[in-house]
mmCIF file with all atom_site columns, C-alpha atoms in Angstrom:
data_model
loop_
_atom_site.group_PDB
_atom_site.id
_atom_site.type_symbol
_atom_site.label_atom_id
_atom_site.label_alt_id
_atom_site.label_comp_id
_atom_site.label_asym_id
_atom_site.label_entity_id
_atom_site.label_seq_id
_atom_site.pdbx_PDB_ins_code
_atom_site.Cartn_x
_atom_site.Cartn_y
_atom_site.Cartn_z
_atom_site.occupancy
_atom_site.B_iso_or_equiv
_atom_site.pdbx_formal_charge
_atom_site.auth_seq_id
_atom_site.auth_comp_id
_atom_site.auth_asym_id
_atom_site.auth_atom_id
_atom_site.pdbx_PDB_model_num
ATOM 1   C CA . MET A 1 1   ? -6.206  -76.322 42.118  1.00 0.00 ? 18  MET A CA 1
ATOM 2   C CA . ALA A 1 2   ? -8.028  -73.706 40.802  1.00 0.00 ? 19  ALA A CA 1
ATOM 3   C CA . PRO A 1 3   ? -7.628  -71.358 43.818  1.00 0.00 ? 20  PRO A CA 1
ATOM 4   C CA . ASP A 1 4   ? -3.876  -71.863 43.647  1.00 0.00 ? 21  ASP A CA 1
ATOM 5   C CA . ARG A 1 5   ? -3.776  -70.661 40.159  1.00 0.00 ? 22  ARG A CA 1
ATOM 6   C CA . GLU A 1 6   ? -5.743  -67.525 40.981  1.00 0.00 ? 23  GLU A CA 1
ATOM 7   C CA . SER A 1 7   ? -3.460  -66.735 44.017  1.00 0.00 ? 24  SER A CA 1
ATOM 8   C CA . SER A 1 8   ? -0.549  -67.175 41.641  1.00 0.00 ? 25  SER A CA 1
ATOM 9   C CA . ARG A 1 9   ? -1.941  -64.577 39.196  1.00 0.00 ? 26  ARG A CA 1
ATOM 10  C CA . GLU A 1 10  ? -2.446  -61.879 41.768  1.00 0.00 ? 27  GLU A CA 1
ATOM 11  C CA . ARG A 1 11  ? 0.851   -62.294 43.191  1.00 0.00 ? 28  ARG A CA 1
ATOM 12  C CA . THR A 1 12  ? 3.380   -59.186 42.372  1.00 0.00 ? 29  THR A CA 1
ATOM 13  C CA . PRO A 1 13  ? 6.877   -59.981 41.132  1.00 0.00 ? 30  PRO A CA 1
ATOM 14  C CA . VAL A 1 14  ? 9.424   -60.818 43.587  1.00 0.00 ? 31  VAL A CA 1
ATOM 15  C CA . GLY A 1 15  ? 10.952  -57.644 45.270  1.00 0.00 ? 32  GLY A CA 1
ATOM 16  C CA . ALA A 1 16  ? 8.488   -55.387 43.635  1.00 0.00 ? 33  ALA A CA 1
ATOM 17  C CA . THR A 1 17  ? 5.741   -53.910 45.930  1.00 0.00 ? 34  THR A CA 1
ATOM 18  C CA . ALA A 1 18  ? 2.895   -51.514 45.314  1.00 0.00 ? 35  ALA A CA 1
ATOM 19  C CA . ALA A 1 19  ? 4.540   -48.825 47.235  1.00 0.00 ? 36  ALA A CA 1
ATOM 20  C CA . THR A 1 20  ? 7.903   -48.948 45.331  1.00 0.00 ? 37  THR A CA 1
ATOM 21  C CA . ARG A 1 21  ? 6.263   -49.317 41.861  1.00 0.00 ? 38  ARG A CA 1
ATOM 22  C CA . THR A 1 22  ? 4.874   -46.028 40.378  1.00 0.00 ? 39  THR A CA 1
ATOM 23  C CA . ARG A 1 23  ? 2.475   -46.277 37.428  1.00 0.00 ? 40  ARG A CA 1
ATOM 24  C CA . ALA A 1 24  ? 2.927   -43.471 34.828  1.00 0.00 ? 41  ALA A CA 1
ATOM 25  C CA . ARG A 1 25  ? -0.154  -41.639 33.691  1.00 0.00 ? 42  ARG A CA 1
ATOM 26  C CA . LEU A 1 26  ? -0.538  -41.488 29.990  1.00 0.00 ? 43  LEU A CA 1
ATOM 27  C CA . ASP A 1 27  ? -2.981  -38.519 29.968  1.00 0.00 ? 44  ASP A CA 1
ATOM 28  C CA . GLN A 1 28  ? -0.667  -36.103 31.546  1.00 0.00 ? 45  GLN A CA 1
ATOM 29  C CA . PRO A 1 29  ? 2.760   -35.166 30.665  1.00 0.00 ? 46  PRO A CA 1
ATOM 30  C CA . ARG A 1 30  ? 5.996   -36.218 32.381  1.00 0.00 ? 47  ARG A CA 1
ATOM 31  C CA . PRO A 1 31  ? 7.562   -33.795 34.721  1.00 0.00 ? 48  PRO A CA 1
ATOM 32  C CA . PRO A 1 32  ? 10.924  -32.373 33.109  1.00 0.00 ? 49  PRO A CA 1
ATOM 33  C CA . ARG A 1 33  ? 13.917  -34.185 34.091  1.00 0.00 ? 50  ARG A CA 1
ATOM 34  C CA . ARG A 1 34  ? 16.513  -32.131 36.069  1.00 0.00 ? 51  ARG A CA 1
ATOM 35  C CA . ARG A 1 35  ? 19.712  -31.490 33.749  1.00 0.00 ? 52  ARG A CA 1
ATOM 36  C CA . LEU A 1 36  ? 23.136  -31.152 34.724  1.00 0.00 ? 53  LEU A CA 1
ATOM 37  C CA . LEU A 1 37  ? 23.993  -28.530 32.018  1.00 0.00 ? 54  LEU A CA 1
ATOM 38  C CA . PRO A 1 38  ? 22.173  -25.205 32.232  1.00 0.00 ? 55  PRO A CA 1
ATOM 39  C CA . GLU A 1 39  ? 19.432  -24.593 29.488  1.00 0.00 ? 56  GLU A CA 1
ATOM 40  C CA . TRP A 1 40  ? 19.352  -21.410 27.505  1.00 0.00 ? 57  TRP A CA 1
ATOM 41  C CA . ASP A 1 41  ? 17.005  -19.943 24.980  1.00 0.00 ? 58  ASP A CA 1
ATOM 42  C CA . PRO A 1 42  ? 18.553  -20.270 21.548  1.00 0.00 ? 59  PRO A CA 1
ATOM 43  C CA . GLU A 1 43  ? 16.496  -17.225 20.203  1.00 0.00 ? 60  GLU A CA 1
ATOM 44  C CA . ALA A 1 44  ? 17.836  -15.058 22.985  1.00 0.00 ? 61  ALA A CA 1
ATOM 45  C CA . PHE A 1 45  ? 21.391  -16.205 22.154  1.00 0.00 ? 62  PHE A CA 1
ATOM 46  C CA . GLY A 1 46  ? 20.775  -15.500 18.375  1.00 0.00 ? 63  GLY A CA 1
ATOM 47  C CA . ARG A 1 47  ? 19.352  -12.085 19.179  1.00 0.00 ? 64  ARG A CA 1
ATOM 48  C CA . LEU A 1 48  ? 22.590  -11.252 21.241  1.00 0.00 ? 65  LEU A CA 1
ATOM 49  C CA . SER A 1 49  ? 24.505  -12.493 18.601  1.00 0.00 ? 66  SER A CA 1
ATOM 50  C CA . GLU A 1 50  ? 22.972  -10.317 15.940  1.00 0.00 ? 67  GLU A CA 1
ATOM 51  C CA . ARG A 1 51  ? 23.330  -7.189  18.174  1.00 0.00 ? 68  ARG A CA 1
ATOM 52  C CA . ILE A 1 52  ? 27.166  -8.053  18.737  1.00 0.00 ? 69  ILE A CA 1
ATOM 53  C CA . ALA A 1 53  ? 27.527  -8.403  15.054  1.00 0.00 ? 70  ALA A CA 1
ATOM 54  C CA . ARG A 1 54  ? 25.904  -5.350  14.122  1.00 0.00 ? 71  ARG A CA 1
ATOM 55  C CA . PHE A 1 55  ? 27.971  -3.553  16.542  1.00 0.00 ? 72  PHE A CA 1
ATOM 56  C CA . LEU A 1 56  ? 31.168  -5.129  15.145  1.00 0.00 ? 73  LEU A CA 1
ATOM 57  C CA . GLY A 1 57  ? 30.070  -3.852  11.686  1.00 0.00 ? 74  GLY A CA 1
ATOM 58  C CA . THR A 1 58  ? 29.974  -0.199  12.754  1.00 0.00 ? 75  THR A CA 1
ATOM 59  C CA . GLY A 1 59  ? 32.550  2.466   12.562  1.00 0.00 ? 76  GLY A CA 1
ATOM 60  C CA . ARG A 1 60  ? 32.130  3.170   16.491  1.00 0.00 ? 77  ARG A CA 1
ATOM 61  C CA . PHE A 1 61  ? 33.681  -0.277  17.033  1.00 0.00 ? 78  PHE A CA 1
ATOM 62  C CA . ILE A 1 62  ? 36.609  0.524   14.750  1.00 0.00 ? 79  ILE A CA 1
ATOM 63  C CA . VAL A 1 63  ? 37.226  3.645   16.409  1.00 0.00 ? 80  VAL A CA 1
ATOM 64  C CA . TRP A 1 64  ? 36.930  2.243   19.980  1.00 0.00 ? 81  TRP A CA 1
ATOM 65  C CA . MET A 1 65  ? 39.243  -0.676  18.960  1.00 0.00 ? 82  MET A CA 1
ATOM 66  C CA . THR A 1 66  ? 41.770  1.883   17.576  1.00 0.00 ? 83  THR A CA 1
ATOM 67  C CA . VAL A 1 67  ? 41.759  3.785   20.712  1.00 0.00 ? 84  VAL A CA 1
ATOM 68  C CA . VAL A 1 68  ? 42.232  0.737   22.949  1.00 0.00 ? 85  VAL A CA 1
ATOM 69  C CA . ILE A 1 69  ? 45.066  -0.629  20.817  1.00 0.00 ? 86  ILE A CA 1
ATOM 70  C CA . ILE A 1 70  ? 46.865  3.023   20.956  1.00 0.00 ? 87  ILE A CA 1
ATOM 71  C CA . ALA A 1 71  ? 46.309  3.267   24.462  1.00 0.00 ? 88  ALA A CA 1
ATOM 72  C CA . TRP A 1 72  ? 47.697  -0.250  24.876  1.00 0.00 ? 89  TRP A CA 1
ATOM 73  C CA . VAL A 1 73  ? 50.997  0.221   23.058  1.00 0.00 ? 90  VAL A CA 1
ATOM 74  C CA . LEU A 1 74  ? 51.448  3.797   24.358  1.00 0.00 ? 91  LEU A CA 1
ATOM 75  C CA . TRP A 1 75  ? 50.985  2.448   27.941  1.00 0.00 ? 92  TRP A CA 1
ATOM 76  C CA . ASN A 1 76  ? 53.412  -0.558  27.219  1.00 0.00 ? 93  ASN A CA 1
ATOM 77  C CA . VAL A 1 77  ? 55.965  1.766   25.757  1.00 0.00 ? 94  VAL A CA 1
ATOM 78  C CA . PHE A 1 78  ? 55.961  4.872   27.900  1.00 0.00 ? 95  PHE A CA 1
ATOM 79  C CA . ALA A 1 79  ? 54.906  3.551   31.263  1.00 0.00 ? 96  ALA A CA 1
ATOM 80  C CA . PRO A 1 80  ? 57.494  2.566   33.813  1.00 0.00 ? 97  PRO A CA 1
ATOM 81  C CA . HIS A 1 81  ? 58.981  -0.897  33.656  1.00 0.00 ? 98  HIS A CA 1
ATOM 82  C CA . ASP A 1 82  ? 57.102  -2.043  36.819  1.00 0.00 ? 99  ASP A CA 1
ATOM 83  C CA . LEU A 1 83  ? 53.635  -1.130  35.495  1.00 0.00 ? 100 LEU A CA 1
ATOM 84  C CA . ARG A 1 84  ? 54.078  -2.456  31.872  1.00 0.00 ? 101 ARG A CA 1
ATOM 85  C CA . PHE A 1 85  ? 52.152  -5.865  31.327  1.00 0.00 ? 102 PHE A CA 1
ATOM 86  C CA . ASP A 1 86  ? 52.980  -6.406  27.687  1.00 0.00 ? 103 ASP A CA 1
ATOM 87  C CA . ASN A 1 87  ? 56.571  -5.636  26.382  1.00 0.00 ? 104 ASN A CA 1
ATOM 88  C CA . TYR A 1 88  ? 57.466  -4.563  22.847  1.00 0.00 ? 105 TYR A CA 1
ATOM 89  C CA . PRO A 1 89  ? 56.467  -7.721  20.563  1.00 0.00 ? 106 PRO A CA 1
ATOM 90  C CA . PHE A 1 90  ? 53.088  -7.055  22.384  1.00 0.00 ? 107 PHE A CA 1
ATOM 91  C CA . ILE A 1 91  ? 52.305  -10.860 22.351  1.00 0.00 ? 108 ILE A CA 1
ATOM 92  C CA . PHE A 1 92  ? 49.353  -10.480 24.753  1.00 0.00 ? 109 PHE A CA 1
ATOM 93  C CA . LEU A 1 93  ? 47.879  -7.755  22.475  1.00 0.00 ? 110 LEU A CA 1
ATOM 94  C CA . THR A 1 94  ? 48.247  -10.260 19.516  1.00 0.00 ? 111 THR A CA 1
ATOM 95  C CA . LEU A 1 95  ? 46.601  -12.853 21.799  1.00 0.00 ? 112 LEU A CA 1
ATOM 96  C CA . MET A 1 96  ? 43.635  -10.521 22.692  1.00 0.00 ? 113 MET A CA 1
ATOM 97  C CA . LEU A 1 97  ? 42.972  -9.659  19.075  1.00 0.00 ? 114 LEU A CA 1
ATOM 98  C CA . SER A 1 98  ? 43.059  -13.327 18.051  1.00 0.00 ? 115 SER A CA 1
ATOM 99  C CA . LEU A 1 99  ? 40.588  -14.125 20.650  1.00 0.00 ? 116 LEU A CA 1
ATOM 100 C CA . GLN A 1 100 ? 38.409  -11.319 19.705  1.00 0.00 ? 117 GLN A CA 1
ATOM 101 C CA . ALA A 1 101 ? 38.482  -12.438 16.110  1.00 0.00 ? 118 ALA A CA 1
ATOM 102 C CA . SER A 1 102 ? 37.802  -16.154 16.850  1.00 0.00 ? 119 SER A CA 1
ATOM 103 C CA . TYR A 1 103 ? 34.736  -14.949 18.633  1.00 0.00 ? 120 TYR A CA 1
ATOM 104 C CA . ALA A 1 104 ? 33.632  -12.496 16.190  1.00 0.00 ? 121 ALA A CA 1
ATOM 105 C CA . ALA A 1 105 ? 33.594  -14.692 13.040  1.00 0.00 ? 122 ALA A CA 1
ATOM 106 C CA . PRO A 1 106 ? 31.060  -17.446 14.615  1.00 0.00 ? 123 PRO A CA 1
ATOM 107 C CA . LEU A 1 107 ? 28.895  -14.595 15.839  1.00 0.00 ? 124 LEU A CA 1
ATOM 108 C CA . ILE A 1 108 ? 28.791  -12.998 12.445  1.00 0.00 ? 125 ILE A CA 1
ATOM 109 C CA . LEU A 1 109 ? 28.162  -16.399 10.772  1.00 0.00 ? 126 LEU A CA 1
ATOM 110 C CA . LEU A 1 110 ? 25.349  -17.173 13.151  1.00 0.00 ? 127 LEU A CA 1
ATOM 111 C CA . ALA A 1 111 ? 23.748  -13.720 12.610  1.00 0.00 ? 128 ALA A CA 1
ATOM 112 C CA . GLN A 1 112 ? 23.990  -14.236 8.865   1.00 0.00 ? 129 GLN A CA 1
ATOM 113 C CA . ASN A 1 113 ? 22.362  -17.737 9.088   1.00 0.00 ? 130 ASN A CA 1
ATOM 114 C CA . ARG A 1 114 ? 19.487  -16.141 11.151  1.00 0.00 ? 131 ARG A CA 1
ATOM 115 C CA . GLN A 1 115 ? 19.076  -13.545 8.443   1.00 0.00 ? 132 GLN A CA 1
ATOM 116 C CA . ASP A 1 116 ? 19.185  -16.166 5.751   1.00 0.00 ? 133 ASP A CA 1
ATOM 117 C CA . ASP A 1 117 ? 16.520  -17.952 7.747   1.00 0.00 ? 134 ASP A CA 1
ATOM 118 C CA . ARG A 1 118 ? 14.474  -14.900 7.823   1.00 0.00 ? 135 ARG A CA 1
ATOM 119 C CA . ASP A 1 119 ? 15.005  -14.188 4.000   1.00 0.00 ? 136 ASP A CA 1
ATOM 120 C CA . ARG A 1 120 ? 13.931  -17.837 3.154   1.00 0.00 ? 137 ARG A CA 1
ATOM 121 C CA . VAL A 1 121 ? 10.547  -17.312 5.029   1.00 0.00 ? 138 VAL A CA 1
ATOM 122 C CA . ASN A 1 122 ? 10.054  -13.867 3.348   1.00 0.00 ? 139 ASN A CA 1
ATOM 123 C CA . LEU A 1 123 ? 10.757  -15.252 -0.181  1.00 0.00 ? 140 LEU A CA 1
ATOM 124 C CA . GLU A 1 124 ? 8.345   -18.286 0.599   1.00 0.00 ? 141 GLU A CA 1
ATOM 125 C CA . GLN A 1 125 ? 5.629   -15.762 1.733   1.00 0.00 ? 142 GLN A CA 1
ATOM 126 C CA . ASP A 1 126 ? 6.461   -13.543 -1.492  1.00 0.00 ? 143 ASP A CA 1
ATOM 127 C CA . ARG A 1 127 ? 6.206   -16.824 -3.760  1.00 0.00 ? 144 ARG A CA 1
ATOM 128 C CA . LYS A 1 128 ? 2.753   -17.720 -2.224  1.00 0.00 ? 145 LYS A CA 1
ATOM 129 C CA . GLN A 1 129 ? 1.579   -14.111 -2.648  1.00 0.00 ? 146 GLN A CA 1
ATOM 130 C CA . ASN A 1 130 ? 2.761   -14.257 -6.286  1.00 0.00 ? 147 ASN A CA 1
ATOM 131 C CA . GLU A 1 131 ? 0.849   -17.694 -6.870  1.00 0.00 ? 148 GLU A CA 1
ATOM 132 C CA . ARG A 1 132 ? -2.412  -16.058 -5.200  1.00 0.00 ? 149 ARG A CA 1
ATOM 133 C CA . SER A 1 133 ? -1.858  -12.995 -7.621  1.00 0.00 ? 150 SER A CA 1
ATOM 134 C CA . ILE A 1 134 ? -1.442  -15.124 -10.702 1.00 0.00 ? 151 ILE A CA 1
ATOM 135 C CA . ALA A 1 135 ? -4.410  -17.339 -9.724  1.00 0.00 ? 152 ALA A CA 1
ATOM 136 C CA . ASP A 1 136 ? -6.603  -14.039 -9.355  1.00 0.00 ? 153 ASP A CA 1
ATOM 137 C CA . THR A 1 137 ? -5.362  -12.536 -12.332 1.00 0.00 ? 154 THR A CA 1
ATOM 138 C CA . GLU A 1 138 ? -6.367  -15.748 -14.359 1.00 0.00 ? 155 GLU A CA 1
ATOM 139 C CA . TYR A 1 139 ? -9.623  -15.851 -12.823 1.00 0.00 ? 156 TYR A CA 1
ATOM 140 C CA . LEU A 1 140 ? -10.344 -12.287 -13.797 1.00 0.00 ? 157 LEU A CA 1
ATOM 141 C CA . THR A 1 141 ? -9.080  -13.009 -17.180 1.00 0.00 ? 158 THR A CA 1
ATOM 142 C CA . ARG A 1 142 ? -11.734 -15.643 -17.534 1.00 0.00 ? 159 ARG A CA 1
ATOM 143 C CA . GLU A 1 143 ? -14.383 -13.647 -16.333 1.00 0.00 ? 160 GLU A CA 1
ATOM 144 C CA . ILE A 1 144 ? -13.708 -10.885 -18.427 1.00 0.00 ? 161 ILE A CA 1
ATOM 145 C CA . ALA A 1 145 ? -13.528 -13.191 -21.480 1.00 0.00 ? 162 ALA A CA 1
ATOM 146 C CA . ALA A 1 146 ? -16.918 -14.708 -20.307 1.00 0.00 ? 163 ALA A CA 1
ATOM 147 C CA . LEU A 1 147 ? -18.319 -11.325 -20.066 1.00 0.00 ? 164 LEU A CA 1
ATOM 148 C CA . ARG A 1 148 ? -17.210 -10.430 -23.792 1.00 0.00 ? 165 ARG A CA 1
ATOM 149 C CA . ILE A 1 149 ? -18.573 -13.440 -24.809 1.00 0.00 ? 166 ILE A CA 1
ATOM 150 C CA . GLY A 1 150 ? -21.858 -12.713 -23.160 1.00 0.00 ? 167 GLY A CA 1
ATOM 151 C CA . LEU A 1 151 ? -21.987 -9.173  -24.384 1.00 0.00 ? 168 LEU A CA 1
ATOM 152 C CA . GLY A 1 152 ? -21.702 -10.457 -28.007 1.00 0.00 ? 169 GLY A CA 1
ATOM 153 C CA . GLU A 1 153 ? -24.996 -11.996 -27.657 1.00 0.00 ? 170 GLU A CA 1
ATOM 154 C CA . VAL A 1 154 ? -26.598 -8.914  -26.310 1.00 0.00 ? 171 VAL A CA 1
ATOM 155 C CA . ALA A 1 155 ? -28.199 -6.329  -28.599 1.00 0.00 ? 172 ALA A CA 1
ATOM 156 C CA . THR A 1 156 ? -26.256 -3.051  -28.799 1.00 0.00 ? 173 THR A CA 1
ATOM 157 C CA . ARG A 1 157 ? -27.450 0.240   -28.940 1.00 0.00 ? 174 ARG A CA 1
ATOM 158 C CA . ASP A 1 158 ? -26.134 0.789   -32.691 1.00 0.00 ? 175 ASP A CA 1
ATOM 159 C CA . TRP A 1 159 ? -27.920 -2.599  -33.698 1.00 0.00 ? 176 TRP A CA 1
ATOM 160 C CA . ILE A 1 160 ? -31.172 -1.538  -32.061 1.00 0.00 ? 177 ILE A CA 1
ATOM 161 C CA . ARG A 1 161 ? -30.944 1.922   -33.882 1.00 0.00 ? 178 ARG A CA 1
ATOM 162 C CA . SER A 1 162 ? -30.261 0.555   -37.080 1.00 0.00 ? 179 SER A CA 1
ATOM 163 C CA . GLU A 1 163 ? -33.329 -1.839  -36.871 1.00 0.00 ? 180 GLU A CA 1
ATOM 164 C CA . LEU A 1 164 ? -35.526 0.908   -35.949 1.00 0.00 ? 181 LEU A CA 1
ATOM 165 C CA . GLN A 1 165 ? -34.291 3.185   -38.830 1.00 0.00 ? 182 GLN A CA 1
ATOM 166 C CA . ASP A 1 166 ? -35.093 0.392   -41.122 1.00 0.00 ? 183 ASP A CA 1
ATOM 167 C CA . MET A 1 167 ? -38.694 -0.170  -39.579 1.00 0.00 ? 184 MET A CA 1
ATOM 168 C CA . VAL A 1 168 ? -39.218 3.693   -39.899 1.00 0.00 ? 185 VAL A CA 1
ATOM 169 C CA . LYS A 1 169 ? -38.104 3.567   -43.637 1.00 0.00 ? 186 LYS A CA 1
ATOM 170 C CA . GLU A 1 170 ? -40.533 0.540   -44.190 1.00 0.00 ? 187 GLU A CA 1
ATOM 171 C CA . LEU A 1 171 ? -43.518 2.406   -42.787 1.00 0.00 ? 188 LEU A CA 1
ATOM 172 C CA . GLU A 1 172 ? -42.651 5.628   -44.553 1.00 0.00 ? 189 GLU A CA 1
ATOM 173 C CA . GLU A 1 173 ? -42.555 3.434   -47.838 1.00 0.00 ? 190 GLU A CA 1
ATOM 174 C CA . ARG A 1 174 ? -45.879 1.979   -46.872 1.00 0.00 ? 191 ARG A CA 1
ATOM 175 C CA . GLN A 1 175 ? -47.560 5.344   -46.324 1.00 0.00 ? 192 GLN A CA 1
ATOM 176 C CA . ASN A 1 176 ? -46.220 6.586   -49.546 1.00 0.00 ? 193 ASN A CA 1
ATOM 177 C CA . GLY A 1 177 ? -47.976 3.722   -51.440 1.00 0.00 ? 194 GLY A CA 1
ATOM 178 C CA . HIS A 1 178 ? -45.011 1.262   -52.057 1.00 0.00 ? 195 HIS A CA 1
ATOM 179 C CA . HIS A 1 179 ? -46.205 -2.079  -50.633 1.00 0.00 ? 196 HIS A CA 1
ATOM 180 C CA . GLN A 1 180 ? -43.219 -4.081  -51.273 1.00 0.00 ? 197 GLN A CA 1
ATOM 181 C CA . HIS A 1 181 ? -41.968 -6.386  -48.587 1.00 0.00 ? 198 HIS A CA 1
ATOM 182 C CA . VAL A 1 182 ? -38.685 -4.903  -47.014 1.00 0.00 ? 199 VAL A CA 1
ATOM 183 C CA . VAL A 1 183 ? -36.112 -7.442  -45.670 1.00 0.00 ? 200 VAL A CA 1
ATOM 184 C CA . PHE A 1 184 ? -34.555 -6.481  -42.414 1.00 0.00 ? 201 PHE A CA 1
ATOM 185 C CA . ARG A 1 185 ? -30.701 -6.502  -42.100 1.00 0.00 ? 202 ARG A CA 1
ATOM 186 C CA . ALA A 1 186 ? -31.229 -9.212  -39.468 1.00 0.00 ? 203 ALA A CA 1
ATOM 187 C CA . GLU A 1 187 ? -33.058 -11.433 -41.812 1.00 0.00 ? 204 GLU A CA 1
ATOM 188 C CA . ARG A 1 188 ? -30.326 -11.104 -44.512 1.00 0.00 ? 205 ARG A CA 1
ATOM 189 C CA . SER A 1 189 ? -27.301 -11.899 -42.286 1.00 0.00 ? 206 SER A CA 1
ATOM 190 C CA . ARG A 1 190 ? -27.792 -15.021 -40.277 1.00 0.00 ? 207 ARG A CA 1
ATOM 191 C CA . GLY A 1 191 ? -25.839 -13.365 -37.129 1.00 0.00 ? 208 GLY A CA 1
ATOM 192 C CA . ARG A 1 192 ? -27.760 -10.565 -35.723 1.00 0.00 ? 209 ARG A CA 1
ATOM 193 C CA . ASP A 1 193 ? -24.990 -8.022  -34.967 1.00 0.00 ? 210 ASP A CA 1
ATOM 194 C CA . VAL A 1 194 ? -22.018 -9.481  -36.625 1.00 0.00 ? 211 VAL A CA 1
ATOM 195 C CA . ASP A 1 195 ? -20.977 -5.900  -37.945 1.00 0.00 ? 212 ASP A CA 1
ATOM 196 C CA . ASP A 1 196 ? -21.354 -4.568  -34.594 1.00 0.00 ? 213 ASP A CA 1
ATOM 197 C CA . ARG A 1 197 ? -19.065 -6.538  -32.581 1.00 0.00 ? 214 ARG A CA 1
#
């Protein structure tokens, strides 16, 4: 009984053989699938749309468009009847201008969207830079305040000069025979250099 169970476990499913069944490797990416539709680079299309939108917004485009329309109208008015391709109501010209406008509007919108995306990235970078500048300014403000507090506890040149002058006066008075005890200014006021701050 035991050999029958082992042999049933080793069997492959019906209709599947080792040659027809391929195992996918998980450590390697799958090869790209073939697509029916062609692929395009959206960045390249965006750059092309920006170039077209820039050209549509120039005076050169308006001049060229005016020249083409005038040539179109003059040709269809003054050319022989056999060579005219758009008679007086100029319906084909209207169709061409509508087609040009229907393509120009989305291209201009696409270019504006790309510019908005660039502006948004620039604004985000400016905001981060401003936050860093504010943080640096606050840090420097705290450091300067700490230095001022630290300098308040340091003996200043004026305070040392006044103490030395007091000691010189005391020594002069002792030499002159006055042996009274002179109290220094620092002993009179509890803060050493309150007046000097």
